[in-house]
JSON list of C-alpha atoms in Angstrom, two decimals:
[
{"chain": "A", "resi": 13, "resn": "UNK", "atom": "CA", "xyz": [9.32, -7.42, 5.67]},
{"chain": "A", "resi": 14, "resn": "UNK", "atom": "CA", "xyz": [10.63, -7.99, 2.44]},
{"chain": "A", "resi": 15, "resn": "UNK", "atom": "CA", "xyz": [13.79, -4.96, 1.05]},
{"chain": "A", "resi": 16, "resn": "UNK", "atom": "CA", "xyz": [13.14, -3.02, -2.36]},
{"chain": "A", "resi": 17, "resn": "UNK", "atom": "CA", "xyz": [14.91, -5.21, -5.05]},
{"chain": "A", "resi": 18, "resn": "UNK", "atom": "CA", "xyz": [17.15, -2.86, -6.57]},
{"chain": "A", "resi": 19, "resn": "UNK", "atom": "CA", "xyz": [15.15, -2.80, -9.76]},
{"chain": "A", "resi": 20, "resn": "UNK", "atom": "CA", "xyz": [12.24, -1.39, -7.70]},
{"chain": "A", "resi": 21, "resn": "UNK", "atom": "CA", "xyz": [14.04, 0.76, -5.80]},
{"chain": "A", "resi": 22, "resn": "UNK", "atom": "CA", "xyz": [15.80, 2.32, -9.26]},
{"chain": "A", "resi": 23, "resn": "UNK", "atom": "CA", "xyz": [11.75, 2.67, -10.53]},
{"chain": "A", "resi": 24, "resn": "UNK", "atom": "CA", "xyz": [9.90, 4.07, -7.97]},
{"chain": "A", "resi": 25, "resn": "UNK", "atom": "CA", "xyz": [13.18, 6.54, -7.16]},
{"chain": "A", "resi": 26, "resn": "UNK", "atom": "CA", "xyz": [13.09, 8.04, -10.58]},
{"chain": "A", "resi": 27, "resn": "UNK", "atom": "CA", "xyz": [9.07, 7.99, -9.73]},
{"chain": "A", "resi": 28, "resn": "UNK", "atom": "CA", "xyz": [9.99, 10.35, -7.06]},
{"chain": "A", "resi": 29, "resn": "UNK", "atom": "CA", "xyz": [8.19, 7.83, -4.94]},
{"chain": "A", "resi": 30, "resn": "UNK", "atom": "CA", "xyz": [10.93, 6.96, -2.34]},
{"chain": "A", "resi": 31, "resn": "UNK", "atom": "CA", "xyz": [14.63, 8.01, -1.44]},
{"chain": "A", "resi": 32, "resn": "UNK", "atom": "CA", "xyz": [17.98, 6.88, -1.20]},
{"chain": "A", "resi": 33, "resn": "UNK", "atom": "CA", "xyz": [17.47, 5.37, 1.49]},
{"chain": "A", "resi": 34, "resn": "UNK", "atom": "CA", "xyz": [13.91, 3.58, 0.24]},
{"chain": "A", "resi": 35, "resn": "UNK", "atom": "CA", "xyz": [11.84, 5.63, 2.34]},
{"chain": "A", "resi": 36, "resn": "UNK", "atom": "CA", "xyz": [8.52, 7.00, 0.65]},
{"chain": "A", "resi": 37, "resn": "UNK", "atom": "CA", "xyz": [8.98, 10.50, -0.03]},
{"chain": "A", "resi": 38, "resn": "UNK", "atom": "CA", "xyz": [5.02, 12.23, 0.32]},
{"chain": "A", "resi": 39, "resn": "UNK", "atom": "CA", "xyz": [3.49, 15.59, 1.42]},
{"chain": "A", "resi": 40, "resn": "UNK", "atom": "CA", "xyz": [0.02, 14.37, 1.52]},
{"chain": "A", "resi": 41, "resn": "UNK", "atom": "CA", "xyz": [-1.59, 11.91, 3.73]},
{"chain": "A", "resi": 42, "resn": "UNK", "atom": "CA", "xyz": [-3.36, 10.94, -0.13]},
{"chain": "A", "resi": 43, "resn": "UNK", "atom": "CA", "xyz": [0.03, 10.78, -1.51]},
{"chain": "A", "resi": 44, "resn": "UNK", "atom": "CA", "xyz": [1.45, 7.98, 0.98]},
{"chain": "A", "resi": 45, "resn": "UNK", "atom": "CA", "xyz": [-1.40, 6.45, 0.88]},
{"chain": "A", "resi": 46, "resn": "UNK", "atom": "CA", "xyz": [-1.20, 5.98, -2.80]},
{"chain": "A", "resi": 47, "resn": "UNK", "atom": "CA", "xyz": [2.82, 5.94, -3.16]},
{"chain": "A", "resi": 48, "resn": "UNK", "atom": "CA", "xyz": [3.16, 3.47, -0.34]},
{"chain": "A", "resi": 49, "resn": "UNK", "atom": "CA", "xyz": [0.12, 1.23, -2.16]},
{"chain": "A", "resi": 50, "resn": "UNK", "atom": "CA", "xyz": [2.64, 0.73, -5.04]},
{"chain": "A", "resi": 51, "resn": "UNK", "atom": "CA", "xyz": [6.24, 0.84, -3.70]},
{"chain": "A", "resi": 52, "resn": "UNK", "atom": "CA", "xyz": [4.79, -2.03, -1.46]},
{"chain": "A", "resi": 53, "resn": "UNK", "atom": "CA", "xyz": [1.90, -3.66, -3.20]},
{"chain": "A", "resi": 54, "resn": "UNK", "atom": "CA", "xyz": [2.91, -7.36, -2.56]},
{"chain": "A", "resi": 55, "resn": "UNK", "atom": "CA", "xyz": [3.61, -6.51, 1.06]},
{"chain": "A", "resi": 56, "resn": "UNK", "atom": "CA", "xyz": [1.44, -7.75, 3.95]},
{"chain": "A", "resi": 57, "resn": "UNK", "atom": "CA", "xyz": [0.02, -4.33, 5.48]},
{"chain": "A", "resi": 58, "resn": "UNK", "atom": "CA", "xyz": [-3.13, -5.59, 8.01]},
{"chain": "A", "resi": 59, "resn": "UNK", "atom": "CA", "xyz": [-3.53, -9.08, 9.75]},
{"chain": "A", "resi": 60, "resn": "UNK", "atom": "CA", "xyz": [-6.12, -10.51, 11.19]},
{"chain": "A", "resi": 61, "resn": "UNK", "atom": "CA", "xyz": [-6.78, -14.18, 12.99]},
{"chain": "A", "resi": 62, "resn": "UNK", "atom": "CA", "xyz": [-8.92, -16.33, 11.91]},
{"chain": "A", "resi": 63, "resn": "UNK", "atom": "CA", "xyz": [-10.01, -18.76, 14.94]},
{"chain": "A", "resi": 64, "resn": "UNK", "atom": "CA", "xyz": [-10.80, -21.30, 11.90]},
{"chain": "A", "resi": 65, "resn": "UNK", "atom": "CA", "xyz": [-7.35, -21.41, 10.37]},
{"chain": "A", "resi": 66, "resn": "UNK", "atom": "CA", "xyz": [-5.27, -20.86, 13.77]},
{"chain": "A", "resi": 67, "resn": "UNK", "atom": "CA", "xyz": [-3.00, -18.48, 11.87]},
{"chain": "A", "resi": 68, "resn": "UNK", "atom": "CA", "xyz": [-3.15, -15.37, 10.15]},
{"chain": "A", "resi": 69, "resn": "UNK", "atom": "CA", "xyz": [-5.08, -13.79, 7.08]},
{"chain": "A", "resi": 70, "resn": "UNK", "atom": "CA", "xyz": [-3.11, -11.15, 5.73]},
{"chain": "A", "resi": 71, "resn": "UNK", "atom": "CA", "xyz": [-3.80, -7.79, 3.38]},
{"chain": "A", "resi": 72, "resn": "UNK", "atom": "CA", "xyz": [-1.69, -6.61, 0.63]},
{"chain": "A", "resi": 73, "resn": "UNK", "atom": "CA", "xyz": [-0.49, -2.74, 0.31]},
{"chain": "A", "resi": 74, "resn": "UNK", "atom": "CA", "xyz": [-2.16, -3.43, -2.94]},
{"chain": "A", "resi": 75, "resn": "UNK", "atom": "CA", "xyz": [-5.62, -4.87, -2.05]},
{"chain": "A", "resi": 76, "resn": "UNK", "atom": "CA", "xyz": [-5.86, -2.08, 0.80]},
{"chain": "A", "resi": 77, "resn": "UNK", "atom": "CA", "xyz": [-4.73, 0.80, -2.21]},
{"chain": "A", "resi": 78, "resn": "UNK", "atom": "CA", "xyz": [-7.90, -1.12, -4.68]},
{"chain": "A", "resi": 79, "resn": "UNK", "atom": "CA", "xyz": [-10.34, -1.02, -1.92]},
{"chain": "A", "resi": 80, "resn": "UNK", "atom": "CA", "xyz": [-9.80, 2.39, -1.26]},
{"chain": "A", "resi": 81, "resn": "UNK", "atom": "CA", "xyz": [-10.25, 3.47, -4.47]},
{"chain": "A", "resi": 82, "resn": "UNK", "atom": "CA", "xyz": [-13.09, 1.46, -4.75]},
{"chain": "A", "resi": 83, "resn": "UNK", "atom": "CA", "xyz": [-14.51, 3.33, -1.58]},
{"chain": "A", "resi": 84, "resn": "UNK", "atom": "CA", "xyz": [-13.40, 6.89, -3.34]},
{"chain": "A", "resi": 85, "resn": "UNK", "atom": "CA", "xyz": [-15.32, 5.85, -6.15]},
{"chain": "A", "resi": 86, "resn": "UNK", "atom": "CA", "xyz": [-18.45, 5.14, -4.30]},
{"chain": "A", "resi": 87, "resn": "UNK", "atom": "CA", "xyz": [-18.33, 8.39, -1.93]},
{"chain": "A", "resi": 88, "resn": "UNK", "atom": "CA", "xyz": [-17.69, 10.55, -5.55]},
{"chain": "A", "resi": 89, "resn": "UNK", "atom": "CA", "xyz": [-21.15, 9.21, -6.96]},
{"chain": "A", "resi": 90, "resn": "UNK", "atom": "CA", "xyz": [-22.78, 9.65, -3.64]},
{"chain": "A", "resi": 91, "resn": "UNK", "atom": "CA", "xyz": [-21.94, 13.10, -4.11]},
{"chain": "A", "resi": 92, "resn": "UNK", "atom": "CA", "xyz": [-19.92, 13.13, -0.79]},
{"chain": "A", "resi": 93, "resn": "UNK", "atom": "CA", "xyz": [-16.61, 14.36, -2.50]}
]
């Protein structure tokens, strides 16, 4: 996995977001799932194979964060939240 840059680690440190020691700071299972969404949004997060390819297809941080949101969204107007 890829390190913080140091310009990301300075932003999402005075976010309150992660430490010192770049490790997400959260009290909530919401909040690391949204504070570890954008400290690590270009990162890989799931993989799965595909038989076609012979390798890997891989998930962002950040397309996992939008399609929960997405699913929030659609719970909230179903009333179930």
């Amino acid at each position: 996995s890829m390190p913080l840059t140091p310009e990301e680690s300075a932003k999402f440190q005075s976010l309150g977001y992660i430490d010192d020691n770049n490790l997400l700071i959260f009290d909530t299972l919401h909040d690391m799932q949204v504070r570890a969404t954008r400290v690590f949004e270009k990162r890989e997060l799931f993989g799965t194979y595909s038989q076609s390819l012979k390798d890997f297809e891989w998930m962002t941080f950040g397309t996992f964060g939008e399609r929960v949101d997405r699913t929030r969204g659609v719970l909230k107007d179903l009333g179930t939240l």
